Amino acid sequence: MPDISFAFLIYVFDLFGTMAFAVTGAFKAIEHKSDIVGIIILSVITGVAGGTIRDIIIGKFPPNSISDPSYVIVSVASAVALFFLYPHLKKHWNVFLKFDAIGLGVFSITGATFAYSIFGLNFLAMAFAGILSAVGGGILRDVFVNEVPIIFVKELYAAASFVGVVVFFLLLVGGTPLYIASITGIVIITSLRLVAMKYNWNLPRAREK
């Protein structure tokens, strides 16, 4: 079970992941010509949806995004910041992709950690909570702007999340301190995603003929 100091570290990670995904939501909204309200709405949805769905499914009521206003505040602040900074960032699409990779890594492990704090070393619960936290917001973000969710078409995405959660689980089984296992998992997932984007690594697809 996480101690108080580590619980605070996970909380900080969770807020950072919220910020990272909120930035991607704001970026997408701006690219699709949304006004400031639309930018804020998509930013909040992207930032908090994955964690909210995770909390509801694992039985945590109310979800963190409702009981703690920090999540919404961070998402709104990210949207407003990007609204003003976008003219300087619009030529840097890699900024969006890097924030998405960071959010994927952070949310995968914070989700798995939340499940671990409730169910212990239950791999299925950890993997489900981790992947759901990581992809839920991104799926809604892409659907809201009428795009095929990135998880279905781009380089290693959910697979990177799964690999990181597996490593995280095995480290915990082996007796590795929770904070080391968490940081290792985040680094592995983020790195896998970034390397996959750089070298265009993809999972096999069905042949049309």
Tab-separated table of C-alpha atoms in Angstrom:
chain	number	residue	atom	x	y	z
A	1	MET	CA	0.000	0.000	0.000
A	2	PRO	CA	1.391	3.449	-0.805
A	3	ASP	CA	2.456	5.573	2.143
A	4	ILE	CA	1.419	9.206	2.536
A	5	SER	CA	4.529	10.657	0.899
A	6	PHE	CA	4.213	8.404	-2.129
A	7	ALA	CA	0.485	9.066	-2.364
A	8	PHE	CA	1.351	12.754	-2.667
A	9	LEU	CA	3.909	11.989	-5.397
A	10	ILE	CA	1.288	10.026	-7.353
A	11	TYR	CA	-1.107	12.942	-6.886
A	12	VAL	CA	1.480	15.295	-8.398
A	13	PHE	CA	2.055	12.850	-11.262
A	14	ASP	CA	-1.694	12.626	-11.833
A	15	LEU	CA	-2.009	16.407	-12.044
A	16	PHE	CA	0.954	16.528	-14.422
A	17	GLY	CA	-0.643	13.872	-16.617
A	18	THR	CA	-3.874	15.865	-16.554
A	19	MET	CA	-1.978	18.930	-17.734
A	20	ALA	CA	-0.210	16.986	-20.493
A	21	PHE	CA	-3.439	15.542	-21.890
A	22	ALA	CA	-5.311	18.837	-21.429
A	23	VAL	CA	-2.691	20.506	-23.636
A	24	THR	CA	-3.324	17.917	-26.357
A	25	GLY	CA	-7.060	18.566	-26.117
A	26	ALA	CA	-6.559	22.308	-26.410
A	27	PHE	CA	-4.178	21.807	-29.326
A	28	LYS	CA	-6.708	19.677	-31.196
A	29	ALA	CA	-9.528	22.140	-30.520
A	30	ILE	CA	-7.484	25.049	-31.857
A	31	GLU	CA	-6.476	23.052	-34.940
A	32	HIS	CA	-10.194	22.514	-35.615
A	33	LYS	CA	-10.956	26.251	-35.320
A	34	SER	CA	-12.797	26.101	-31.971
A	35	ASP	CA	-13.380	29.266	-29.967
A	36	ILE	CA	-12.069	29.749	-26.423
A	37	VAL	CA	-15.053	27.949	-24.870
A	38	GLY	CA	-14.626	24.964	-27.169
A	39	ILE	CA	-10.912	24.883	-26.410
A	40	ILE	CA	-11.551	24.828	-22.664
A	41	ILE	CA	-14.254	22.154	-22.938
A	42	LEU	CA	-12.127	19.795	-25.026
A	43	SER	CA	-9.131	20.437	-22.800
A	44	VAL	CA	-11.099	19.518	-19.667
A	45	ILE	CA	-12.634	16.440	-21.286
A	46	THR	CA	-9.240	15.201	-22.445
A	47	GLY	CA	-7.576	15.958	-19.137
A	48	VAL	CA	-10.041	14.328	-16.761
A	49	ALA	CA	-12.149	11.797	-18.712
A	50	GLY	CA	-9.789	8.824	-18.454
A	51	GLY	CA	-9.282	9.182	-14.714
A	52	THR	CA	-12.976	9.830	-14.107
A	53	ILE	CA	-14.057	6.695	-15.981
A	54	ARG	CA	-11.379	4.701	-14.130
A	55	ASP	CA	-12.540	5.935	-10.733
A	56	ILE	CA	-16.185	5.140	-11.473
A	57	ILE	CA	-15.400	1.616	-12.690
A	58	ILE	CA	-13.196	0.735	-9.708
A	59	GLY	CA	-15.801	2.122	-7.316
A	60	LYS	CA	-14.257	5.391	-6.162
A	61	PHE	CA	-17.050	7.902	-5.546
A	62	PRO	CA	-16.957	10.741	-6.125
A	63	PRO	CA	-14.199	10.597	-8.778
A	64	ASN	CA	-11.052	12.633	-8.148
A	65	SER	CA	-11.991	15.071	-10.897
A	66	ILE	CA	-15.159	15.986	-8.998
A	67	SER	CA	-13.953	15.821	-5.396
A	68	ASP	CA	-10.747	17.740	-6.131
A	69	PRO	CA	-11.147	20.917	-8.235
A	70	SER	CA	-7.394	20.942	-8.961
A	71	TYR	CA	-7.904	18.637	-11.952
A	72	VAL	CA	-10.364	20.946	-13.668
A	73	ILE	CA	-8.335	24.025	-12.707
A	74	VAL	CA	-5.187	22.530	-14.242
A	75	SER	CA	-7.093	21.623	-17.420
A	76	VAL	CA	-8.632	25.082	-17.790
A	77	ALA	CA	-5.304	26.792	-17.094
A	78	SER	CA	-3.629	24.604	-19.740
A	79	ALA	CA	-6.321	25.532	-22.270
A	80	VAL	CA	-6.003	29.260	-21.601
A	81	ALA	CA	-2.196	29.102	-21.738
A	82	LEU	CA	-2.231	27.287	-25.072
A	83	PHE	CA	-4.850	29.715	-26.422
A	84	PHE	CA	-2.308	32.524	-26.043
A	85	LEU	CA	0.832	30.515	-26.857
A	86	TYR	CA	-0.529	28.757	-29.942
A	87	PRO	CA	0.822	31.338	-32.468
A	88	HIS	CA	4.318	30.399	-31.266
A	89	LEU	CA	3.631	26.656	-31.211
A	90	LYS	CA	1.495	26.032	-34.296
A	91	LYS	CA	4.481	25.005	-36.417
A	92	HIS	CA	5.627	22.538	-33.771
A	93	TRP	CA	3.289	19.549	-34.120
A	94	ASN	CA	5.874	17.479	-32.242
A	95	VAL	CA	4.953	19.436	-29.116
A	96	PHE	CA	1.475	17.905	-29.248
A	97	LEU	CA	2.886	14.426	-29.785
A	98	LYS	CA	5.401	14.733	-26.942
A	99	PHE	CA	2.774	15.909	-24.484
A	100	ASP	CA	0.545	13.040	-25.605
A	101	ALA	CA	3.393	10.572	-24.980
A	102	ILE	CA	4.052	12.009	-21.519
A	103	GLY	CA	0.367	11.880	-20.650
A	104	LEU	CA	0.214	8.270	-21.829
A	105	GLY	CA	3.084	7.264	-19.565
A	106	VAL	CA	1.936	9.156	-16.497
A	107	PHE	CA	-1.725	8.158	-16.679
A	108	SER	CA	-0.902	4.487	-17.357
A	109	ILE	CA	1.100	4.188	-14.168
A	110	THR	CA	-1.035	6.417	-11.955
A	111	GLY	CA	-4.064	4.394	-13.040
A	112	ALA	CA	-2.265	1.134	-12.266
A	113	THR	CA	-1.174	2.553	-8.913
A	114	PHE	CA	-4.725	3.511	-7.985
A	115	ALA	CA	-5.807	-0.056	-8.733
A	116	TYR	CA	-2.878	-1.425	-6.720
A	117	SER	CA	-3.840	0.697	-3.718
A	118	ILE	CA	-7.312	-0.887	-3.767
A	119	PHE	CA	-6.827	-4.431	-5.081
A	120	GLY	CA	-3.165	-5.115	-4.327
A	121	LEU	CA	-1.121	-7.123	-6.836
A	122	ASN	CA	-4.041	-7.912	-9.112
A	123	PHE	CA	-2.569	-7.695	-12.606
A	124	LEU	CA	-5.867	-7.554	-14.485
A	125	ALA	CA	-7.143	-4.701	-12.306
A	126	MET	CA	-3.862	-2.804	-12.652
A	127	ALA	CA	-3.674	-3.266	-16.423
A	128	PHE	CA	-7.317	-2.345	-16.942
A	129	ALA	CA	-7.144	0.766	-14.759
A	130	GLY	CA	-3.821	1.852	-16.239
A	131	ILE	CA	-4.770	1.497	-19.893
A	132	LEU	CA	-8.234	2.969	-19.376
A	133	SER	CA	-6.763	6.014	-17.625
A	134	ALA	CA	-4.262	6.454	-20.434
A	135	VAL	CA	-6.542	6.133	-23.460
A	136	GLY	CA	-9.985	7.269	-22.242
A	137	GLY	CA	-9.411	11.000	-22.554
A	138	GLY	CA	-7.587	10.709	-25.865
A	139	ILE	CA	-10.356	8.629	-27.427
A	140	LEU	CA	-13.007	11.181	-26.440
A	141	ARG	CA	-10.771	14.036	-27.629
A	142	ASP	CA	-10.437	12.558	-31.103
A	143	VAL	CA	-14.090	11.545	-31.350
A	144	PHE	CA	-15.212	15.059	-30.422
A	145	VAL	CA	-13.219	16.529	-33.328
A	146	ASN	CA	-14.495	13.813	-35.671
A	147	GLU	CA	-11.196	11.945	-36.055
A	148	VAL	CA	-10.400	8.255	-35.772
A	149	PRO	CA	-8.895	7.882	-32.268
A	150	ILE	CA	-5.123	7.870	-32.383
A	151	ILE	CA	-5.076	4.624	-30.387
A	152	PHE	CA	-6.529	2.758	-33.403
A	153	VAL	CA	-4.329	4.071	-36.182
A	154	LYS	CA	-0.979	5.311	-34.945
A	155	GLU	CA	2.261	3.762	-33.771
A	156	LEU	CA	2.484	1.794	-30.511
A	157	TYR	CA	-0.015	3.415	-28.148
A	158	ALA	CA	-2.120	1.114	-25.982
A	159	ALA	CA	0.593	-1.499	-26.504
A	160	ALA	CA	3.184	0.844	-24.997
A	161	SER	CA	0.865	1.424	-22.044
A	162	PHE	CA	0.433	-2.312	-21.555
A	163	VAL	CA	4.179	-3.009	-21.683
A	164	GLY	CA	4.839	-0.329	-19.069
A	165	VAL	CA	2.145	-1.680	-16.753
A	166	VAL	CA	3.589	-5.199	-17.110
A	167	VAL	CA	7.044	-3.930	-16.126
A	168	PHE	CA	5.520	-1.963	-13.243
A	169	PHE	CA	3.705	-5.089	-12.004
A	170	LEU	CA	6.772	-7.335	-12.290
A	171	LEU	CA	8.920	-4.829	-10.418
A	172	LEU	CA	6.401	-4.739	-7.580
A	173	VAL	CA	6.228	-8.543	-7.506
A	174	GLY	CA	10.020	-8.567	-7.261
A	175	GLY	CA	9.953	-6.290	-4.234
A	176	THR	CA	11.026	-3.049	-5.938
A	177	PRO	CA	9.961	0.073	-3.990
A	178	LEU	CA	6.732	1.522	-5.345
A	179	TYR	CA	8.189	4.892	-6.309
A	180	ILE	CA	11.018	3.296	-8.300
A	181	ALA	CA	8.613	0.923	-10.067
A	182	SER	CA	6.315	3.845	-10.901
A	183	ILE	CA	9.002	6.105	-12.308
A	184	THR	CA	10.456	3.196	-14.294
A	185	GLY	CA	7.051	2.402	-15.780
A	186	ILE	CA	6.420	6.018	-16.764
A	187	VAL	CA	9.832	6.320	-18.430
A	188	ILE	CA	9.391	3.041	-20.339
A	189	ILE	CA	5.937	3.935	-21.679
A	190	THR	CA	6.865	7.480	-22.663
A	191	SER	CA	10.100	6.322	-24.277
A	192	LEU	CA	8.393	3.512	-26.201
A	193	ARG	CA	5.812	5.934	-27.539
A	194	LEU	CA	8.407	8.516	-28.582
A	195	VAL	CA	10.666	5.926	-30.222
A	196	ALA	CA	7.677	4.370	-32.025
A	197	MET	CA	6.768	7.786	-33.422
A	198	LYS	CA	10.327	8.490	-34.502
A	199	TYR	CA	10.805	5.177	-36.304
A	200	ASN	CA	7.173	4.650	-37.327
A	201	TRP	CA	6.800	1.366	-35.458
A	202	ASN	CA	3.339	-0.093	-35.931
A	203	LEU	CA	1.522	-3.234	-34.905
A	204	PRO	CA	0.472	-5.634	-37.711
A	205	ARG	CA	-2.697	-4.729	-39.601
A	206	ALA	CA	-5.091	-6.917	-41.553
A	207	ARG	CA	-4.336	-7.238	-45.243
A	208	GLU	CA	-7.006	-5.995	-47.620
A	209	LYS	CA	-6.116	-8.649	-50.201
